[in-house]
PDB file of C-alpha atoms and ligand atoms in Angstrom:
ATOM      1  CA  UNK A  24       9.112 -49.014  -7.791  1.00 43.00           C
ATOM      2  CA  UNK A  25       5.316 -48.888  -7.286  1.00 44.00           C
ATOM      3  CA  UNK A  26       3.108 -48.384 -10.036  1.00 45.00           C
ATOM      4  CA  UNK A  27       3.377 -44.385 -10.392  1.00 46.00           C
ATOM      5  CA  UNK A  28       1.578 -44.503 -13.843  1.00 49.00           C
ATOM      6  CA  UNK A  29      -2.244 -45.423 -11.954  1.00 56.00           C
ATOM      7  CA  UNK A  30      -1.096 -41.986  -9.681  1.00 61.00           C
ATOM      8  CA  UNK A  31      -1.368 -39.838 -12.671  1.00 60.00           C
ATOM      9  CA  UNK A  32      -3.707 -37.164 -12.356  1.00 56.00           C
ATOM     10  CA  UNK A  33      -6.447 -37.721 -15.510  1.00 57.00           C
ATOM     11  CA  UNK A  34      -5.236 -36.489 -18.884  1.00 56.00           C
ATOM     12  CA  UNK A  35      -4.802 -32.807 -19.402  1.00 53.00           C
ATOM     13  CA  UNK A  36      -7.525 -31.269 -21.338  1.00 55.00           C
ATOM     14  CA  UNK A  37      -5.242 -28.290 -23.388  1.00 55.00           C
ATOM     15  CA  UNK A  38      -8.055 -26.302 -24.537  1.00 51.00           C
ATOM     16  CA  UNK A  39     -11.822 -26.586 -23.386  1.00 48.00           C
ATOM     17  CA  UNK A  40     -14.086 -28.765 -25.776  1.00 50.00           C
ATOM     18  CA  UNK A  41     -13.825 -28.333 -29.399  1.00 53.00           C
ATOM     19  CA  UNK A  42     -11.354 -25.183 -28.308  1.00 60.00           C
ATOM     20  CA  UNK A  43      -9.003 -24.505 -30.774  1.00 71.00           C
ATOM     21  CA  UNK A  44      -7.539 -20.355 -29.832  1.00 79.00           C
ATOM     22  CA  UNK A  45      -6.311 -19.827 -27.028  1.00 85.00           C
ATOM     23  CA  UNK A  46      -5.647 -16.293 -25.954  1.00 90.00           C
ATOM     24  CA  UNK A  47      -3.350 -15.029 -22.778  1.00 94.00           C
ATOM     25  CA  UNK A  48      -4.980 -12.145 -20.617  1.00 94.00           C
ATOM     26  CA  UNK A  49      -3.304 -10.307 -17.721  1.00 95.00           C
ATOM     27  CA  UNK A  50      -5.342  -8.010 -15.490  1.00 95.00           C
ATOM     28  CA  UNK A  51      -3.424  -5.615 -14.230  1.00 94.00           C
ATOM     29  CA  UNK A  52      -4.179  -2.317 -11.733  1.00 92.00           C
ATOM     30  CA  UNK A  53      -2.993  -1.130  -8.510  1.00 90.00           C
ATOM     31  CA  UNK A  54      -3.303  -2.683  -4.849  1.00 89.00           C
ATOM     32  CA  UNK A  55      -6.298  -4.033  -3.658  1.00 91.00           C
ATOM     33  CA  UNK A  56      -8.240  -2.838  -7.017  1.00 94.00           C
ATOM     34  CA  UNK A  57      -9.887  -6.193  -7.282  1.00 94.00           C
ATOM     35  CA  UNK A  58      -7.754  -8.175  -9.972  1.00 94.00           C
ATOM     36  CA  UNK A  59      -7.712 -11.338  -7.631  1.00 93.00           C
ATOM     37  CA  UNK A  60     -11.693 -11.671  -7.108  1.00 95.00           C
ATOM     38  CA  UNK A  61     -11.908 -10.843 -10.922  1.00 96.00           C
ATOM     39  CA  UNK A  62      -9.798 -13.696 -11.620  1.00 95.00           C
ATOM     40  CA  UNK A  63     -11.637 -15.842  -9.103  1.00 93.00           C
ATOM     41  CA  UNK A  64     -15.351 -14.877 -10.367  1.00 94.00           C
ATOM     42  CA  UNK A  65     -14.831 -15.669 -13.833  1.00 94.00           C
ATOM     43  CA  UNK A  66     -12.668 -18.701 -13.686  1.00 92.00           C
ATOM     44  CA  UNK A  67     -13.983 -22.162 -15.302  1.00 89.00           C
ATOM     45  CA  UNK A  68     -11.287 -24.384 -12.508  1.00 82.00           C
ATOM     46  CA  UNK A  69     -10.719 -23.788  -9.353  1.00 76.00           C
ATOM     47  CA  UNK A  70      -8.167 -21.105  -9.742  1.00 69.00           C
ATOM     48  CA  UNK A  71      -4.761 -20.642  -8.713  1.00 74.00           C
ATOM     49  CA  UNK A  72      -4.061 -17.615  -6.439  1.00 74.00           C
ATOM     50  CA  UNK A  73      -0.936 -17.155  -4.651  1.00 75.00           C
ATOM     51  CA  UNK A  74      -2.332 -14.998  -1.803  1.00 75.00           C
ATOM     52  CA  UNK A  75      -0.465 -14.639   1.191  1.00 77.00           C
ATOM     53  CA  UNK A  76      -1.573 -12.746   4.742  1.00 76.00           C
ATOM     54  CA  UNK A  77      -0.662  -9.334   5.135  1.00 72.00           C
ATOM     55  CA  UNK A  78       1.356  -9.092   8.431  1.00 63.00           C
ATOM     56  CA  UNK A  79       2.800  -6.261  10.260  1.00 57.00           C
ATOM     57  CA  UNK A  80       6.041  -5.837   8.133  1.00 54.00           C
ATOM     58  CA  UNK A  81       4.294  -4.821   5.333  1.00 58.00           C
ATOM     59  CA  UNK A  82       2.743  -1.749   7.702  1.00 54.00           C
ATOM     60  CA  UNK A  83       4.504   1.510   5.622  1.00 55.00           C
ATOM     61  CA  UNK A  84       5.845  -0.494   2.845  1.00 55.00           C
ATOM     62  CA  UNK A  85       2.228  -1.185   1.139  1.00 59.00           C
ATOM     63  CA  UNK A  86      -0.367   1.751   0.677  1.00 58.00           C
ATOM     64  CA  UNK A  87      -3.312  -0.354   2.779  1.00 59.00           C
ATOM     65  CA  UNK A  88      -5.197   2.903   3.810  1.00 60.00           C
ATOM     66  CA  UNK A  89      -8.135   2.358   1.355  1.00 60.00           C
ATOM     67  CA  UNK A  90      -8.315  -0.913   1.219  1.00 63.00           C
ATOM     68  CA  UNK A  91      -8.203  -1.338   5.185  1.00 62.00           C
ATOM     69  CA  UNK A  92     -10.490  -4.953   5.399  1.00 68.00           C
ATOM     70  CA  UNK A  93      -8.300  -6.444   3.080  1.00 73.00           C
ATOM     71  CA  UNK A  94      -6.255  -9.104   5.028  1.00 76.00           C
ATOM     72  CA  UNK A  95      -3.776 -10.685   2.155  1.00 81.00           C
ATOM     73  CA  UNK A  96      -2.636  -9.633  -0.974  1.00 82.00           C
ATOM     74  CA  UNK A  97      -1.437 -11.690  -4.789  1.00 80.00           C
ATOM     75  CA  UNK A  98       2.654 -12.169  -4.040  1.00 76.00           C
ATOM     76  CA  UNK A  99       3.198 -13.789  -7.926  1.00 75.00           C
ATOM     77  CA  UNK A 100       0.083 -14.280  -9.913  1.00 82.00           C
ATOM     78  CA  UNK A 101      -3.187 -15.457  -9.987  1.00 89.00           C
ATOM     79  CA  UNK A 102      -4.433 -17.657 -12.913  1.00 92.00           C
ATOM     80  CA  UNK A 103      -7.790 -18.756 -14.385  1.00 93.00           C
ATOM     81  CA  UNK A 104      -8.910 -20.372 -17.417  1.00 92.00           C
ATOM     82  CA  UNK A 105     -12.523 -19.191 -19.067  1.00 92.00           C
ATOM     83  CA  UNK A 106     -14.187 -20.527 -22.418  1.00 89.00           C
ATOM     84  CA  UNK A 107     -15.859 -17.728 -23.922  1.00 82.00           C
ATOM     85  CA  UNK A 108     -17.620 -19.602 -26.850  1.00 82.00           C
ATOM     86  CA  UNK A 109     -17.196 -23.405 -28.564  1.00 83.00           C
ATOM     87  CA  UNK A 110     -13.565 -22.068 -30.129  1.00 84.00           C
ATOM     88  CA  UNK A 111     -12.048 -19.494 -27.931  1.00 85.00           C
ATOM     89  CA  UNK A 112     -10.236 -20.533 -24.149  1.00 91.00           C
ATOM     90  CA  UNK A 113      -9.064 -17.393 -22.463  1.00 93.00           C
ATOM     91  CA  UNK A 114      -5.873 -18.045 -19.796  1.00 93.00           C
ATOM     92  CA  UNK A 115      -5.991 -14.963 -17.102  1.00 94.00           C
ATOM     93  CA  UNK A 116      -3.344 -14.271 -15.463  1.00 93.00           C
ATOM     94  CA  UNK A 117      -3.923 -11.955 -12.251  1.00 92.00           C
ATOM     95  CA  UNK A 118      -0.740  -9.976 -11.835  1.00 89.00           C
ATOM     96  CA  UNK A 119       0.364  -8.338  -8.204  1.00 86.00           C
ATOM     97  CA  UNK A 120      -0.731  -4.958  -7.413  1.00 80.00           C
ATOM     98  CA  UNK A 121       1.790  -3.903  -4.488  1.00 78.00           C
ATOM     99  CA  UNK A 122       4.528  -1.891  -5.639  1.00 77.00           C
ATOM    100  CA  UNK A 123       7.427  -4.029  -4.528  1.00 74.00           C
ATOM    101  CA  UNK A 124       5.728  -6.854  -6.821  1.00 77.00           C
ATOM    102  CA  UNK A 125       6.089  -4.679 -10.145  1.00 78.00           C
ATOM    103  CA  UNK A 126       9.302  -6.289 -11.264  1.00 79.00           C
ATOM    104  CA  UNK A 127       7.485  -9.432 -11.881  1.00 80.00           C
ATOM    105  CA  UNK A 128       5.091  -7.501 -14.944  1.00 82.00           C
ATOM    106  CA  UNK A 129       7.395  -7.776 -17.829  1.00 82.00           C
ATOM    107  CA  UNK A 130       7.502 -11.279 -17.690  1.00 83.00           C
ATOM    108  CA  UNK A 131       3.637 -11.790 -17.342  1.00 84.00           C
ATOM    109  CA  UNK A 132       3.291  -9.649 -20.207  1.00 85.00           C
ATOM    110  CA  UNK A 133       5.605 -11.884 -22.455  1.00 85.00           C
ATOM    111  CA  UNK A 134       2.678 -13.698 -25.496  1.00 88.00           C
ATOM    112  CA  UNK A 135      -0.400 -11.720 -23.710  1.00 92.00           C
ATOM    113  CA  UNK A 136      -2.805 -10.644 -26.662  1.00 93.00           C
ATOM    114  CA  UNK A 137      -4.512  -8.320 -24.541  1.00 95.00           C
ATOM    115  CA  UNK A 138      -4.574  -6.904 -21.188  1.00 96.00           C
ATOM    116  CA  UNK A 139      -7.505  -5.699 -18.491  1.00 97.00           C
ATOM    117  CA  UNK A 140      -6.825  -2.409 -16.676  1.00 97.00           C
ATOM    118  CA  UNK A 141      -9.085  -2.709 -13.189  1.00 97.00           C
ATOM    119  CA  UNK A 142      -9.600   0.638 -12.284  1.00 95.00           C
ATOM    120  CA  UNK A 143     -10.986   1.775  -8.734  1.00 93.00           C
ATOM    121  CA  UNK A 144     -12.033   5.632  -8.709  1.00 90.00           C
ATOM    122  CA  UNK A 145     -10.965   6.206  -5.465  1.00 89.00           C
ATOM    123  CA  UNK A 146      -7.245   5.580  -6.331  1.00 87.00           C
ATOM    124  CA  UNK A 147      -7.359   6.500 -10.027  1.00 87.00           C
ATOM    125  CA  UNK A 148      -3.471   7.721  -9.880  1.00 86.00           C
ATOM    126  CA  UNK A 149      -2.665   3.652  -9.033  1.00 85.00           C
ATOM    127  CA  UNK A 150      -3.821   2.644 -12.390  1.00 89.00           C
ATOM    128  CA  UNK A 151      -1.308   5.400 -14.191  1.00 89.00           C
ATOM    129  CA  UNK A 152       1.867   2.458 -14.164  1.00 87.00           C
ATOM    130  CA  UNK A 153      -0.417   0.139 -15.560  1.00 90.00           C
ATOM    131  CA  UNK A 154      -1.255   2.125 -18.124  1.00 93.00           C
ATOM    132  CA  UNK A 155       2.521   3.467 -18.647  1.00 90.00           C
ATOM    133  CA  UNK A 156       3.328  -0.862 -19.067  1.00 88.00           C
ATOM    134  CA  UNK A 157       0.969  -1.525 -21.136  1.00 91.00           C
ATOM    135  CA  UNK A 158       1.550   1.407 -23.897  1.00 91.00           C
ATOM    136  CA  UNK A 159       5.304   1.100 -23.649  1.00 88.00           C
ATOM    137  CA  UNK A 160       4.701  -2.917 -24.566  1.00 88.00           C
ATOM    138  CA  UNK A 161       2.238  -2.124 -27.024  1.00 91.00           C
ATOM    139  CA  UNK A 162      -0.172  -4.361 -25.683  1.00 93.00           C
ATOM    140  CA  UNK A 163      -3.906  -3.648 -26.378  1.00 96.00           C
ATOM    141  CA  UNK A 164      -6.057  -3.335 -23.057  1.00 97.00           C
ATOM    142  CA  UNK A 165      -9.107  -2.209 -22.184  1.00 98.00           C
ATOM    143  CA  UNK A 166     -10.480  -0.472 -18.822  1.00 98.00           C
ATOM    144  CA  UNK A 167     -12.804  -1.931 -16.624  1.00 98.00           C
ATOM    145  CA  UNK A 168     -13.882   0.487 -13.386  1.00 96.00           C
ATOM    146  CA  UNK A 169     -14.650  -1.931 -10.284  1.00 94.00           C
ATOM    147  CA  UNK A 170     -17.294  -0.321  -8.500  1.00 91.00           C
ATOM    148  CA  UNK A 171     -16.705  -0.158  -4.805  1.00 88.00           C
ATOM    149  CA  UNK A 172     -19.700   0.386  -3.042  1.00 82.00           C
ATOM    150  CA  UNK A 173     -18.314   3.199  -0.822  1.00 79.00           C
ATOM    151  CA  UNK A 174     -16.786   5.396  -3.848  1.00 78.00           C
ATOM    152  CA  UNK A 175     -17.238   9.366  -2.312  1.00 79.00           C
ATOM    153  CA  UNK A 176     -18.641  10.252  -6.209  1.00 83.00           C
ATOM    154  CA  UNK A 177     -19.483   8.182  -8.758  1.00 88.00           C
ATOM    155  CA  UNK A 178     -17.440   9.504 -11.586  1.00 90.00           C
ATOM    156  CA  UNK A 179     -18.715   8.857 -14.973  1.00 93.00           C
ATOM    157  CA  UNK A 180     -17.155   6.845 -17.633  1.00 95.00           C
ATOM    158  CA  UNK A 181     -16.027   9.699 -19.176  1.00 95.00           C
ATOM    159  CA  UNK A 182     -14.713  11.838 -16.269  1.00 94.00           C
ATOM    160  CA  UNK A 183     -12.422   8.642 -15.800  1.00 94.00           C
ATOM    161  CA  UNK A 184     -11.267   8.893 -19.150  1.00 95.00           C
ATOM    162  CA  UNK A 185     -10.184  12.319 -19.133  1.00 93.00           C
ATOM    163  CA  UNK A 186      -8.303  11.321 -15.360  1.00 92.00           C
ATOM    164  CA  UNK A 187      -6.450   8.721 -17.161  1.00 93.00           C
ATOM    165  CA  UNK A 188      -5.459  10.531 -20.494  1.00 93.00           C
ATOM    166  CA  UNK A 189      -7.093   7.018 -21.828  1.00 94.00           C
ATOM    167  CA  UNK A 190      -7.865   8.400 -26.520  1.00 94.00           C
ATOM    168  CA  UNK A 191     -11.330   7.626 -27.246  1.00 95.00           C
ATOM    169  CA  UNK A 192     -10.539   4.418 -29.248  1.00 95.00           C
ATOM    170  CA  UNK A 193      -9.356   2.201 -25.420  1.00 97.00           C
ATOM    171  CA  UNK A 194     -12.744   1.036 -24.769  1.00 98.00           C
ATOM    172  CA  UNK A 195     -14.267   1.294 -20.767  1.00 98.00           C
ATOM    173  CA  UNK A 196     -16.926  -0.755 -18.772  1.00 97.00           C
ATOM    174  CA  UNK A 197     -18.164  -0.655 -15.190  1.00 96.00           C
ATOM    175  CA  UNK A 198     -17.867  -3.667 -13.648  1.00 96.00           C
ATOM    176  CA  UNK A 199     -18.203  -5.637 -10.364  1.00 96.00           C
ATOM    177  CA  UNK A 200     -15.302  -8.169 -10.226  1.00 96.00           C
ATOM    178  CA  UNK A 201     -17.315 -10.151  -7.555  1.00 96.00           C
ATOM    179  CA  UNK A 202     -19.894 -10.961 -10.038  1.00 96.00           C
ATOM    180  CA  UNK A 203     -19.207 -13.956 -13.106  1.00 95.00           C
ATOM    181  CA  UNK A 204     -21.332 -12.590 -15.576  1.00 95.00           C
ATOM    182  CA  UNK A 205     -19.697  -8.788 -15.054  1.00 97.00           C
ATOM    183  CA  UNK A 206     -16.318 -10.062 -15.125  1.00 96.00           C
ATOM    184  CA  UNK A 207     -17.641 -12.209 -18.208  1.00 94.00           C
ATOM    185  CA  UNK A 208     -18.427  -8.999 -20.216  1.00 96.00           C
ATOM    186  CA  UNK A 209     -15.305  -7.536 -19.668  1.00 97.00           C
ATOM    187  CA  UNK A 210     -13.407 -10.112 -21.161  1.00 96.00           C
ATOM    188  CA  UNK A 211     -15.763  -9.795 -24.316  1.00 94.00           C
ATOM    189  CA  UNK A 212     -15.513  -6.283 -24.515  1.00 97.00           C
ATOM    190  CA  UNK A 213     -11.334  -6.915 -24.228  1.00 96.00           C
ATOM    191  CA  UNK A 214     -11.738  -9.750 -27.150  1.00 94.00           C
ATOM    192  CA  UNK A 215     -14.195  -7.595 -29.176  1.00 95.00           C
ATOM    193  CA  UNK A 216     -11.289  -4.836 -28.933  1.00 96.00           C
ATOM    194  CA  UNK A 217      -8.442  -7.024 -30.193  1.00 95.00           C
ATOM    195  CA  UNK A 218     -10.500  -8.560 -33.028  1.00 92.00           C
ATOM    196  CA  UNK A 219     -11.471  -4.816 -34.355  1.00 94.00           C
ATOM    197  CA  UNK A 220      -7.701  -4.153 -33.775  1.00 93.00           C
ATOM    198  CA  UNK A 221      -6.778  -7.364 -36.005  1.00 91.00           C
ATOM    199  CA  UNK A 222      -9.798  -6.321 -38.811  1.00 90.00           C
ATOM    200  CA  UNK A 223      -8.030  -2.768 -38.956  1.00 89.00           C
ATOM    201  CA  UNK A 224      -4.514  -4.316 -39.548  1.00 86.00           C
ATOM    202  CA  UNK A 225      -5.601  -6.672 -42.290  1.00 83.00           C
ATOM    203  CA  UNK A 226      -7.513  -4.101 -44.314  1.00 81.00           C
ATOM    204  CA  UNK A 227      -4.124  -1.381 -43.813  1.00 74.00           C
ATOM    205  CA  UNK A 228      -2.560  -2.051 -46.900  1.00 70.00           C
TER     206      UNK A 228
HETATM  207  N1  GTP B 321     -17.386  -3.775  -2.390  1.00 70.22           N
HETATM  208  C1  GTP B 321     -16.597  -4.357  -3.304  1.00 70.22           C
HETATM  209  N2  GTP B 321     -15.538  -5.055  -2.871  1.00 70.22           N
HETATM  210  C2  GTP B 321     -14.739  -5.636  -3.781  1.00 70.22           C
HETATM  211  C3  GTP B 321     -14.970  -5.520  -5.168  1.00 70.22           C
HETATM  212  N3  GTP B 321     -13.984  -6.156  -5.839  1.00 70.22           N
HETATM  213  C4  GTP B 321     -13.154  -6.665  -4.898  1.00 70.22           C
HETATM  214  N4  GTP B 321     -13.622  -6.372  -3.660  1.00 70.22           N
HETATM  215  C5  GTP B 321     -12.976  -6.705  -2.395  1.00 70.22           C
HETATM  216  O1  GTP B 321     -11.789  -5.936  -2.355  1.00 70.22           O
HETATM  217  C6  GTP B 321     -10.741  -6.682  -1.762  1.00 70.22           C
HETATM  218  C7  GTP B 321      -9.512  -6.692  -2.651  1.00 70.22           C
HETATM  219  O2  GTP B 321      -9.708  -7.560  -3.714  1.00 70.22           O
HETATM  220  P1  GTP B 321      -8.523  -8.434  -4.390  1.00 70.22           P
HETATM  221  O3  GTP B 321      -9.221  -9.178  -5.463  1.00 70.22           O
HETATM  222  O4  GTP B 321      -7.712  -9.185  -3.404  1.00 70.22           O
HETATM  223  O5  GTP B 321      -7.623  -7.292  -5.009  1.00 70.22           O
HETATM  224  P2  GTP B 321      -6.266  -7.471  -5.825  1.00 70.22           P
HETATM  225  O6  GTP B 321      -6.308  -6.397  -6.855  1.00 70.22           O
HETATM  226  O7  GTP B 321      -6.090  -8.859  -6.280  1.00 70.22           O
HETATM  227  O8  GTP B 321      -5.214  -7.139  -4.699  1.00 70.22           O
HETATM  228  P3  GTP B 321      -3.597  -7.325  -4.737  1.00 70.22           P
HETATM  229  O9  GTP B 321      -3.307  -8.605  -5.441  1.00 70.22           O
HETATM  230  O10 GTP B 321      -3.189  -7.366  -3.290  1.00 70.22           O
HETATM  231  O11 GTP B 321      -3.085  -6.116  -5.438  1.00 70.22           O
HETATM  232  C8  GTP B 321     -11.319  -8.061  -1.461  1.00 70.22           C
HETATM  233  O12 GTP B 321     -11.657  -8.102  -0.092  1.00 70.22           O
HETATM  234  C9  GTP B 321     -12.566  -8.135  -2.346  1.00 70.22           C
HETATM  235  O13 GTP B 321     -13.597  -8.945  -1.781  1.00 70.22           O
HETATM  236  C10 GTP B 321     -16.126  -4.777  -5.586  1.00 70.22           C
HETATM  237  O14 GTP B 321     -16.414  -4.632  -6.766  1.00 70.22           O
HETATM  238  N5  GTP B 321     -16.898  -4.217  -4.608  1.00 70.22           N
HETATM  239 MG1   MG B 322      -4.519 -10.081  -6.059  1.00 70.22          MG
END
């Protein structure tokens, strides 16, 4: 037997620096909506996607009609690590937004704190099972609306709200999933969200 220990990769780092929470995050949303580039912009290593090209036999099997440059798509998950201060690591896991994918939710959901809703206006309806997950888990989420630059209107955060039956307490952001420090805010707006949530449970008697 060679010497196998010297081809160890260097020791695993669990949490960043001085970490000591870490949280699990999905971000979840229809096809195409931007969950892998989200995943991608914000992620501290080089992150794992599990993209595969989009070939003919997917032609009438997934909805590619407004997304028509995009060339592959997430077939299990995509996953990305982020510190967001000295004490708090956030684990993303990017979850796949074709249809035939869905089964694989559940299980991504199992130990998530929180969850990220991408949102693109121009397909609103393709964030409804997202939604539908999340509530019937009970998992806390926010909504982040990925601006496409060729959105017809630009609905306000509001209109969107009322389109998605989201109550006034689910908190909403714009974003641009292709940029770090956009993506950044959304997870801070998510973790702002679940600590409020935590707050109102200790103080219910
Ligand atoms: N113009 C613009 N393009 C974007 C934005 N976000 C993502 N894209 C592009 O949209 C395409 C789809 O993005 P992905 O990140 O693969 O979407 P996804 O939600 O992971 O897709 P699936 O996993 O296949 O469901 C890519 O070509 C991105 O570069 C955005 O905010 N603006
Ligand atoms: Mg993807």
């Amino acid at each position: 037997m060679g010497s196998a220990t010297s081809e160890l990769p260097a020791q695993r780092t669990p949490l960043g620096a001085g970490a000591d929470t870490g949280l699990k995050i999905v971000v979840v949303g229809g096809f195409g909506v931007g969950k892998t580039t989200l995943v991608r912009s914000v992620s501290e290593i080089r992150p794992l996607n599990t993209e595969e090209v989009m070939t003919q036999a997917g032609v009438g099997v997934d909805e590619t009609s407004a997304v028509a440059s995009k060339t592959t798509t997430t077939v299990a998950f995509d996953f990305g690590r982020i510190s967001l201060n000295d004490h708090m690591v956030l684990y993303l896991f990017g979850a796949p937004g074709q249809e035939r994918f869905w089964f694989l939710w559940d299980r991504l959901f199992s130990g998530t704190l929180g969850a990220v809703v991408l949102v693109d206006t121009r397909r609103m309806d393709d964030s409804w099972y997202a939604i539908d997950r999340l509530e019937h888990h009970g998992t806390p989420f926010v909504v982040a609306v990925n601006r496409f630059d060729d959105e017809p209107v630009r609905h306000s955060l509001d209109e969107i709200r009322q389109a998605l039956a989201l109550p006034a307490h689910i908190p909403m952001v714009d974003c641009d999933a292709r940029v770090r420090s956009s993506g950044k805010d959304v997870l801070i707006t998510l973790v702002d969200h679940l600590y409020a949530i935590a707050m109102a449970q200790e103080t219910t008697p």
